[in-house]
CSV table of C-alpha atoms and ligand atoms in Angstrom, one decimal:
chain,number,residue,atom,x,y,z
A,3,MET,CA,0.2,0.2,0.0
A,4,ASN,CA,1.0,3.3,-0.5
A,5,TYR,CA,1.1,5.4,2.4
A,6,LEU,CA,1.9,9.0,1.4
A,7,LYS,CA,-0.9,9.3,-1.0
A,8,LEU,CA,-3.1,7.3,1.4
A,9,LEU,CA,-2.5,9.5,4.1
A,10,LYS,CA,-2.2,13.3,1.7
A,11,GLU,CA,-6.0,11.7,-0.2
A,12,ASN,CA,-7.6,11.5,3.7
A,13,ASN,CA,-7.8,13.0,6.8
A,14,PHE,CA,-7.3,10.6,9.0
A,15,CYS,CA,-7.6,11.2,12.8
A,16,THR,CA,-4.5,10.1,14.9
A,17,PRO,CA,-3.6,7.8,16.6
A,18,CYS,CA,-6.4,5.2,14.6
A,19,PHE,CA,-5.9,2.0,13.6
A,20,LEU,CA,-6.6,0.8,9.8
A,21,VAL,CA,-8.5,-2.0,9.1
A,22,GLN,CA,-6.5,-3.4,5.6
A,23,GLU,CA,-9.1,-6.1,4.6
A,24,ASP,CA,-7.6,-6.9,0.8
A,25,ILE,CA,-5.5,-8.7,3.0
A,26,ILE,CA,-7.4,-9.8,5.8
A,27,ASN,CA,-9.9,-11.5,2.8
A,28,GLN,CA,-6.4,-13.3,1.8
A,29,LEU,CA,-5.2,-14.6,4.6
A,30,ALA,CA,-9.2,-16.3,5.4
A,31,ASP,CA,-9.7,-17.5,2.1
A,32,ASP,CA,-5.7,-18.9,2.0
A,33,ILE,CA,-6.5,-20.5,5.3
A,34,GLU,CA,-9.3,-21.8,4.1
A,35,VAL,CA,-8.0,-23.6,0.8
A,36,ALA,CA,-5.7,-25.2,2.7
A,37,LEU,CA,-8.2,-26.7,5.0
A,38,LYS,CA,-10.3,-28.1,2.4
A,39,SER,CA,-7.8,-29.5,0.5
A,40,LYS,CA,-7.8,-32.0,2.8
A,41,TRP,CA,-10.6,-32.3,4.8
A,42,LYS,CA,-13.7,-30.8,1.8
A,43,ASN,CA,-16.2,-30.0,4.9
A,44,GLY,CA,-13.4,-28.5,7.3
A,45,ILE,CA,-14.7,-26.3,9.5
A,46,ILE,CA,-12.9,-22.8,10.7
A,47,GLY,CA,-14.5,-20.5,13.6
A,48,TYR,CA,-13.2,-17.3,14.1
A,49,SER,CA,-10.9,-16.7,17.4
A,50,PHE,CA,-13.0,-13.6,19.9
A,51,LYS,CA,-10.1,-12.9,22.0
A,52,THR,CA,-7.7,-12.2,19.5
A,53,ASN,CA,-9.4,-9.4,18.2
A,54,ASN,CA,-13.5,-9.0,19.4
A,55,PHE,CA,-14.2,-5.8,17.1
A,56,PRO,CA,-17.4,-5.8,15.5
A,57,TRP,CA,-16.4,-5.0,11.7
A,58,LEU,CA,-14.6,-8.2,12.2
A,59,LEU,CA,-16.8,-10.4,13.4
A,60,SER,CA,-19.3,-9.3,10.9
A,61,PHE,CA,-16.6,-9.8,8.2
A,62,PHE,CA,-15.4,-13.7,9.1
A,63,LYS,CA,-19.5,-14.4,9.8
A,64,GLN,CA,-20.1,-13.3,5.9
A,65,LYS,CA,-17.0,-15.6,4.6
A,66,GLY,CA,-18.7,-18.7,6.4
A,67,TYR,CA,-16.8,-18.8,9.2
A,68,TYR,CA,-17.5,-20.6,12.7
A,69,ALA,CA,-17.4,-18.3,15.8
A,70,GLU,CA,-15.2,-19.8,18.3
A,71,VAL,CA,-15.6,-17.9,21.8
A,72,VAL,CA,-14.5,-18.9,25.6
A,73,SER,CA,-16.3,-17.0,27.9
A,74,SER,CA,-20.0,-16.7,28.3
A,75,ASP,CA,-19.7,-12.7,27.3
A,76,GLU,CA,-18.4,-13.7,23.7
A,77,PHE,CA,-21.1,-16.3,23.6
A,78,GLU,CA,-23.7,-13.4,24.3
A,79,LEU,CA,-22.1,-11.3,21.2
A,80,ALA,CA,-21.4,-14.2,19.1
A,81,ILE,CA,-25.5,-14.2,19.3
A,82,ALA,CA,-25.8,-10.3,19.0
A,83,MET,CA,-24.0,-10.2,15.8
A,84,GLY,CA,-26.2,-12.9,14.3
A,85,TYR,CA,-24.5,-16.3,14.3
A,86,ALA,CA,-26.4,-18.5,14.2
A,87,PHE,CA,-26.0,-21.3,17.0
A,88,ASP,CA,-24.8,-24.3,15.3
A,89,ARG,CA,-22.4,-21.8,14.1
A,90,ILE,CA,-20.8,-21.3,17.7
A,91,ILE,CA,-17.6,-22.8,18.7
A,92,PHE,CA,-18.4,-22.4,22.8
A,93,ASN,CA,-14.7,-23.5,24.9
A,94,GLY,CA,-13.1,-22.1,28.4
A,95,PRO,CA,-12.8,-22.8,31.4
A,96,VAL,CA,-15.4,-20.8,32.8
A,97,LYS,CA,-18.8,-20.9,31.3
A,98,GLU,CA,-21.9,-19.9,32.3
A,99,ARG,CA,-24.6,-22.7,33.5
A,100,GLU,CA,-27.1,-20.6,31.7
A,101,THR,CA,-25.4,-21.0,29.1
A,102,PHE,CA,-23.8,-23.8,28.1
A,103,GLU,CA,-27.2,-25.2,28.2
A,104,LYS,CA,-28.4,-23.0,26.2
A,105,ALA,CA,-24.9,-24.0,24.3
A,106,VAL,CA,-25.5,-27.2,24.0
A,107,ILE,CA,-28.5,-28.1,23.8
A,108,ASN,CA,-29.2,-25.8,20.3
A,109,GLY,CA,-26.3,-27.3,18.9
A,110,ALA,CA,-23.3,-25.3,18.8
A,111,ILE,CA,-20.2,-27.4,19.2
A,112,VAL,CA,-19.7,-27.0,23.2
A,113,ASN,CA,-15.6,-28.5,24.4
A,114,ILE,CA,-16.3,-29.6,27.7
A,115,ASP,CA,-13.2,-27.8,30.1
A,116,SER,CA,-14.2,-29.2,33.5
A,117,LYS,CA,-15.9,-31.9,36.1
A,118,ARG,CA,-18.3,-29.1,36.1
A,119,GLU,CA,-19.5,-28.8,32.9
A,120,LEU,CA,-20.1,-32.7,32.7
A,121,LEU,CA,-22.4,-32.6,35.6
A,122,TRP,CA,-24.3,-29.5,33.9
A,123,LEU,CA,-24.2,-32.2,30.6
A,124,LYS,CA,-26.0,-35.0,32.5
A,125,GLU,CA,-28.2,-32.7,33.4
A,126,CYS,CA,-29.3,-30.6,30.1
A,127,TYR,CA,-28.5,-33.5,27.4
A,128,ALA,CA,-31.4,-35.1,27.2
A,129,ASN,CA,-33.5,-31.5,26.7
A,130,ALA,CA,-31.7,-31.5,23.6
A,131,LYS,CA,-33.6,-30.0,20.3
A,132,VAL,CA,-31.3,-31.4,17.5
A,133,LYS,CA,-27.8,-33.2,17.6
A,134,THR,CA,-25.5,-32.1,20.4
A,135,ARG,CA,-22.1,-31.5,19.1
A,136,VAL,CA,-20.2,-32.0,22.4
A,137,GLY,CA,-15.8,-32.8,23.0
A,138,LEU,CA,-14.0,-32.8,26.0
A,139,ARG,CA,-10.3,-30.5,26.1
A,140,VAL,CA,-7.4,-33.2,25.8
A,141,ASN,CA,-4.5,-31.8,28.6
A,142,PHE,CA,-1.7,-33.2,27.6
A,143,CYS,CA,2.6,-32.0,28.2
A,144,LEU,CA,3.1,-30.3,25.3
A,145,GLU,CA,7.3,-29.6,26.6
A,146,LYS,CA,7.3,-33.3,27.0
A,147,TYR,CA,6.5,-33.3,22.9
A,148,CYS,CA,8.4,-30.2,21.9
A,149,PRO,CA,11.1,-29.1,24.4
A,150,ASN,CA,11.1,-25.1,24.9
A,151,GLU,CA,8.4,-24.5,22.9
A,152,SER,CA,5.0,-24.6,24.8
A,153,GLN,CA,4.6,-21.4,26.8
A,154,CYS,CA,4.3,-23.0,30.3
A,155,GLY,CA,7.9,-24.9,30.7
A,156,ASP,CA,7.2,-28.0,33.5
A,157,GLU,CA,4.2,-26.1,34.9
A,158,ASP,CA,2.0,-28.0,32.1
A,159,GLY,CA,-1.0,-26.1,30.3
A,160,ARG,CA,-4.6,-25.6,32.8
A,161,PHE,CA,-7.0,-26.1,30.1
A,162,GLY,CA,-8.8,-29.3,29.5
A,163,PHE,CA,-8.4,-33.0,31.2
A,164,SER,CA,-5.5,-34.5,31.8
A,165,TYR,CA,-4.5,-37.3,29.4
A,166,GLU,CA,-1.4,-38.4,31.2
A,167,ASN,CA,-2.8,-38.6,34.9
A,168,GLY,CA,-6.7,-40.7,33.5
A,169,ASP,CA,-8.5,-37.6,34.7
A,170,LEU,CA,-9.6,-37.9,31.0
A,171,GLN,CA,-9.9,-41.0,30.7
A,172,SER,CA,-12.7,-40.6,33.7
A,173,ALA,CA,-14.4,-38.6,31.6
A,174,ILE,CA,-14.8,-40.5,28.8
A,175,GLY,CA,-16.1,-43.4,30.6
A,176,PHE,CA,-18.2,-40.7,32.9
A,177,LEU,CA,-20.0,-39.8,29.2
A,178,ARG,CA,-20.4,-43.3,28.1
A,179,GLU,CA,-22.2,-44.5,31.3
A,180,ASN,CA,-24.4,-41.3,30.9
A,181,ASN,CA,-24.7,-42.7,26.9
A,182,ILE,CA,-24.1,-39.1,26.0
A,183,CYS,CA,-21.7,-39.3,23.1
A,184,ILE,CA,-18.4,-37.4,22.2
A,185,SER,CA,-18.4,-35.6,19.1
A,186,GLY,CA,-15.1,-34.7,19.3
A,187,LEU,CA,-11.8,-33.9,21.1
A,188,HIS,CA,-10.2,-29.9,21.5
A,189,LEU,CA,-6.6,-29.5,22.1
A,190,HIS,CA,-5.7,-26.4,21.3
A,191,CYS,CA,-1.9,-25.0,23.2
A,192,SER,CA,-0.8,-21.8,22.9
A,193,SER,CA,3.2,-22.0,22.3
A,194,LYS,CA,6.0,-19.8,22.4
A,195,THR,CA,6.9,-20.7,18.6
A,196,ARG,CA,4.0,-21.8,16.5
A,197,SER,CA,5.8,-24.2,14.6
A,198,VAL,CA,4.7,-27.6,13.4
A,199,ARG,CA,5.9,-29.4,15.3
A,200,ILE,CA,2.7,-28.5,17.7
A,201,TYR,CA,0.4,-29.7,15.7
A,202,GLN,CA,2.5,-32.4,14.9
A,203,ALA,CA,2.6,-33.0,18.6
A,204,ILE,CA,-2.1,-32.4,19.0
A,205,ALA,CA,-2.0,-34.8,16.2
A,206,THR,CA,-0.1,-37.4,17.6
A,207,VAL,CA,-2.1,-36.8,21.4
A,208,ALA,CA,-5.2,-37.0,19.2
A,209,LYS,CA,-4.6,-39.9,17.7
A,210,GLU,CA,-3.3,-41.9,20.6
A,211,VAL,CA,-6.6,-40.5,22.5
A,212,ILE,CA,-8.9,-41.6,19.7
A,213,GLU,CA,-7.1,-45.3,18.8
A,214,LYS,CA,-7.0,-46.0,23.1
A,215,TYR,CA,-10.4,-45.1,23.6
A,216,ASN,CA,-12.2,-46.0,20.7
A,217,LEU,CA,-13.2,-43.2,19.4
A,218,ASP,CA,-15.7,-42.9,17.0
A,219,LEU,CA,-15.9,-38.9,16.5
A,220,ASP,CA,-17.2,-35.6,14.2
A,221,TYR,CA,-13.9,-33.6,15.0
A,222,VAL,CA,-10.9,-33.5,15.7
A,223,ASP,CA,-10.3,-29.1,16.5
A,224,ILE,CA,-6.8,-28.0,16.5
A,225,GLY,CA,-7.4,-25.0,18.4
A,226,GLY,CA,-5.5,-21.6,16.3
A,227,GLY,CA,-1.8,-20.1,17.0
A,228,TYR,CA,-0.5,-20.4,13.7
A,229,PHE,CA,0.9,-17.9,11.3
A,230,GLY,CA,-0.3,-15.7,9.2
A,231,GLY,CA,0.9,-13.6,6.4
A,232,LEU,CA,4.9,-13.4,7.8
A,233,PRO,CA,7.4,-14.5,5.6
A,234,ASP,CA,10.0,-16.9,7.2
A,235,LYS,CA,7.8,-19.1,8.5
A,236,PRO,CA,5.2,-22.6,7.9
A,237,SER,CA,2.7,-22.3,5.9
A,238,PHE,CA,-1.1,-22.7,6.3
A,239,ASN,CA,-0.4,-25.9,3.7
A,240,ASP,CA,2.5,-27.1,6.3
A,241,TYR,CA,0.9,-27.0,9.3
A,242,PHE,CA,-2.7,-29.7,8.0
A,243,SER,CA,-0.5,-31.2,5.7
A,244,ALA,CA,1.2,-32.1,8.9
A,245,VAL,CA,-2.1,-33.3,10.5
A,246,TYR,CA,-3.6,-34.7,7.6
A,247,ASP,CA,-0.3,-37.7,7.7
A,248,ILE,CA,-1.3,-38.8,10.9
A,249,LEU,CA,-5.3,-38.2,11.9
A,250,ASN,CA,-6.3,-39.4,8.3
A,251,PRO,CA,-5.2,-42.6,8.3
A,252,ILE,CA,-6.9,-43.4,11.5
A,253,THR,CA,-10.2,-41.3,11.6
A,254,ASN,CA,-12.5,-40.0,9.2
A,255,ALA,CA,-13.7,-37.1,12.0
A,256,ASN,CA,-13.2,-33.6,10.1
A,257,LEU,CA,-11.0,-31.0,11.2
A,258,ILE,CA,-12.0,-27.3,13.1
A,259,ILE,CA,-9.7,-25.0,13.5
A,260,GLU,CA,-9.9,-21.5,15.4
A,261,PRO,CA,-7.7,-19.1,13.8
A,262,GLY,CA,-7.5,-16.2,15.4
A,263,MET,CA,-3.9,-14.3,14.9
A,264,SER,CA,-3.1,-15.7,11.5
A,265,VAL,CA,-5.9,-13.9,10.5
A,266,VAL,CA,-6.3,-10.8,11.8
A,267,GLY,CA,-2.5,-9.9,12.3
A,268,ALA,CA,-1.1,-9.0,9.8
A,269,GLY,CA,-4.4,-7.4,8.3
A,270,ILE,CA,-4.0,-4.0,10.8
A,271,ASP,CA,-2.1,-1.3,11.6
A,272,TYR,CA,-1.8,1.7,13.4
A,273,ILE,CA,-1.3,5.7,12.7
A,274,THR,CA,0.3,8.1,14.6
A,275,SER,CA,1.9,11.8,14.2
A,276,VAL,CA,4.0,13.0,15.9
A,277,VAL,CA,3.2,15.9,17.7
A,278,ASP,CA,6.6,17.1,19.9
A,279,VAL,CA,10.5,17.1,19.9
A,280,LYS,CA,12.5,18.1,22.5
A,281,SER,CA,16.0,17.4,23.9
A,282,THR,CA,16.9,16.7,27.8
A,283,LEU,CA,20.2,16.3,29.2
A,284,ASN,CA,21.1,13.6,27.7
A,285,ASN,CA,18.5,12.6,25.1
A,286,HIS,CA,16.5,13.3,22.6
A,287,PHE,CA,12.1,12.8,22.3
A,288,ALA,CA,10.1,12.9,19.5
A,289,VAL,CA,6.7,11.9,21.1
A,290,LEU,CA,3.7,10.4,19.2
A,291,ASP,CA,-0.2,11.5,19.8
A,292,GLY,CA,-0.6,7.2,18.9
A,293,SER,CA,0.7,4.6,22.6
A,294,ARG,CA,2.0,0.7,23.2
A,295,ILE,CA,-0.9,0.6,25.1
A,296,HIS,CA,-3.4,0.4,22.0
A,297,ILE,CA,-0.6,-2.0,20.4
A,298,ASP,CA,1.8,-3.7,22.6
A,299,PRO,CA,-1.0,-3.7,25.9
A,300,ILE,CA,1.3,-6.4,27.9
A,301,LYS,CA,3.9,-4.5,27.2
A,302,ARG,CA,5.7,-7.5,25.5
A,303,LYS,CA,7.3,-6.6,22.3
A,304,THR,CA,10.4,-5.9,22.0
A,305,SER,CA,10.8,-4.9,18.3
A,306,TYR,CA,8.0,-3.4,15.7
A,307,SER,CA,7.3,-3.8,12.3
A,308,TYR,CA,7.4,0.0,12.2
A,309,ASP,CA,7.2,3.2,8.5
A,310,ILE,CA,7.9,6.2,8.8
A,311,ILE,CA,6.4,9.4,6.9
A,312,TYR,CA,8.8,12.4,6.7
A,313,ASN,CA,6.3,15.3,6.0
A,314,ASN,CA,9.0,18.0,6.5
A,315,ASN,CA,12.3,19.2,5.6
A,316,ASP,CA,13.4,20.7,8.3
A,317,ASN,CA,14.2,17.3,10.5
A,318,ILE,CA,16.2,18.3,13.6
A,319,GLU,CA,19.6,17.1,13.6
A,320,VAL,CA,20.4,16.3,17.0
A,321,ASN,CA,24.4,14.9,16.5
A,322,GLY,CA,25.3,11.5,16.4
A,323,LYS,CA,22.7,11.1,19.6
A,324,LYS,CA,19.6,9.0,19.3
A,325,GLN,CA,15.4,10.1,19.4
A,326,ILE,CA,13.2,8.1,21.2
A,327,LEU,CA,9.9,7.9,20.1
A,328,CYS,CA,8.0,8.2,23.0
A,329,GLY,CA,3.9,7.7,23.7
A,330,PHE,CA,0.9,9.6,24.8
A,331,THR,CA,0.6,8.0,28.2
A,332,CYS,CA,2.2,9.8,31.1
A,333,MET,CA,4.1,6.7,31.3
A,334,GLU,CA,7.2,6.8,31.0
A,335,ASP,CA,8.3,3.3,30.2
A,336,ASP,CA,5.7,4.1,27.3
A,337,ARG,CA,8.6,4.3,24.7
A,338,PHE,CA,8.5,2.8,21.3
A,339,PHE,CA,12.2,2.1,20.1
A,340,SER,CA,14.6,5.3,19.4
A,341,ILE,CA,15.9,6.2,16.3
A,342,GLU,CA,19.5,6.4,15.0
A,343,ASN,CA,19.1,7.9,11.4
A,344,GLY,CA,16.2,9.7,9.5
A,345,LEU,CA,14.5,11.3,12.6
A,346,VAL,CA,11.6,12.4,13.0
A,347,SER,CA,9.6,16.3,13.4
A,348,ILE,CA,6.5,17.7,14.1
A,349,GLY,CA,3.8,16.3,11.4
A,350,ASP,CA,6.1,12.9,10.2
A,351,ASN,CA,3.5,10.1,10.3
A,352,VAL,CA,4.7,6.5,11.9
A,353,VAL,CA,2.8,3.0,10.9
A,354,PHE,CA,3.0,0.5,12.7
A,355,HIS,CA,2.1,-2.6,10.8
A,356,LYS,CA,0.9,-6.4,11.4
A,357,VAL,CA,-1.0,-5.6,14.7
A,358,GLY,CA,-4.4,-6.8,14.1
A,359,ALA,CA,-3.8,-9.9,17.2
A,360,TYR,CA,-3.3,-9.4,20.6
A,361,THR,CA,-4.6,-5.2,20.7
A,362,MET,CA,-7.4,-3.5,20.3
A,363,GLY,CA,-9.3,-6.3,22.4
A,364,LEU,CA,-6.9,-5.9,25.0
A,365,SER,CA,-6.2,-2.5,25.2
A,366,PRO,CA,-7.4,-0.3,28.4
A,367,GLN,CA,-9.2,3.2,27.6
A,368,PHE,CA,-6.1,4.8,30.0
A,369,ILE,CA,-5.9,8.9,29.8
A,370,GLU,CA,-7.6,8.3,26.2
A,371,PHE,CA,-10.2,6.2,24.9
A,372,TYR,CA,-10.2,3.9,22.3
A,373,PRO,CA,-9.4,5.4,18.9
A,374,ALA,CA,-10.8,5.7,16.1
A,375,VAL,CA,-11.1,2.3,13.8
A,376,TYR,CA,-10.9,3.0,9.6
A,377,ARG,CA,-11.6,0.3,6.8
A,378,VAL,CA,-9.3,0.8,3.7
A,379,SER,CA,-10.3,-1.9,0.5
A,380,ASN,CA,-8.9,-1.5,-2.8
A,381,ASP,CA,-7.7,2.1,-1.5
A,382,LYS,CA,-11.2,3.4,-0.7
A,383,VAL,CA,-11.4,4.6,3.1
A,384,ASP,CA,-13.6,4.7,5.6
A,385,LEU,CA,-14.4,5.2,9.4
A,386,ILE,CA,-16.3,2.5,10.8
A,387,ARG,CA,-15.9,3.7,14.4
A,388,ARG,CA,-14.9,7.4,15.3
A,389,LYS,CA,-13.3,8.3,18.3
A,390,VAL,CA,-14.4,7.2,22.1
A,391,THR,CA,-15.3,10.6,23.9
A,392,ALA,CA,-16.1,11.1,27.4
A,393,ASN,CA,-20.3,10.5,26.8
A,394,ASP,CA,-19.6,7.5,25.0
A,395,PHE,CA,-17.4,6.2,28.8
A,396,ILE,CA,-19.7,7.5,30.9
A,397,LEU,CA,-22.6,6.1,29.5
A,398,ILE,CA,-20.8,2.3,29.8
A,399,ASN,CA,-19.3,2.8,32.8
A,400,LYS,CA,-22.3,3.9,34.6
A,401,GLY,CA,-23.9,0.8,35.5
A,402,VAL,CA,-27.6,1.0,35.9
B,24,LIG,C1,-6.6,-17.9,21.6
B,24,LIG,C2,-6.8,-19.4,21.4
B,24,LIG,C3,-7.1,-19.7,20.0
B,24,LIG,C4,-6.7,-18.2,18.2
B,24,LIG,O1,-5.1,-18.6,19.0
B,24,LIG,P1,-4.3,-17.3,17.6
B,24,LIG,O2,-2.9,-17.8,18.3
B,24,LIG,O3,-4.8,-15.9,17.8
B,24,LIG,O4,-4.7,-17.9,16.7
B,24,LIG,C5,-7.5,-20.6,19.0
B,24,LIG,N1,-8.2,-21.1,20.4
B,24,LIG,C6,-8.6,-20.9,21.2
B,24,LIG,C7,-9.0,-22.2,22.7
B,24,LIG,C8,-7.7,-19.7,22.1
B,24,LIG,O5,-8.0,-20.2,23.0
């Protein structure tokens, strides 16, 4: 995209997010093609928590994606956005009983995470209006299969029923005793690496469980956590082929995937303007109207993908010293990065790329309210959220 042209032709209210529909659309199509080349009825659930911005939720619904939700609030959000019950995948450790039962009896895909949900299921199973689609979330030691790649190392992931200690077996036994059909297994894992090996481990465990307990499943849900839109990283085909090679010989179960980051991460930018430059005894600073809290709310990022658009020729010279780019908050650590050449001056723009995942939905209303969001498609730009105002803020925080 030609940012110079885009910024010249549009009067963006900065800071703002820019949703690049064409990129997201391409990623969404690519992952679907890769999945369906192996499982022609494969199901894709968009992970709401990765970015729950309503425009995106509508977009993925239109593409035929299911909603992948991990709380009762997200479940209600999916219903409010028009997703049908049978187009919702309900995961998560803390579901509310009422929503849980509604989901089960109306045919949502519900992956059971805990013993209390097993008991709820037993109570509501007979009331089902359609065929239920209930699965078990499998907890297994990913670290054993992929040393140094799992998120939690030797401390174990905390979701689902442990395969190794027999809890999974007990859960399967409980469902069988109560004549409850086990439709699927859910094995999402978060990892540090998003490598293909993670999915080979997931598929290997699914295979073992299916064989050991002689399960006849409708689906295996391998969750999300893929790379997408980044060069030099595994492709969607790499992931699904690896899983296919392990599962296809032993089961006819359909595959469910739950991408988040891989379909929205690379498709959203954040545009800021330089509002001030200053020097101190030891340093030089540029102050942006954006903040790290919008694109790195958990303050873990160590590098940024960005472009600087110079709108001025009067760039300051600072005698070989670096310039640190900072944000609008009053927190000292609201510093993005420093530059040593091509220093910025007032009126320049700094555009941060690929910031669509775990940003907008995680940002606090801290010091400034939510920024504007624009969408661009075919070089045409429109506003899809105006900046949140003080009155909006009061309204949602009044409570009663
Ligand atoms: C977070 C999550 C996802 C999506 O993960 P990404 O890394 O955004 O792709 C999918 N499924 C479950 C159960 C999750 O918790």
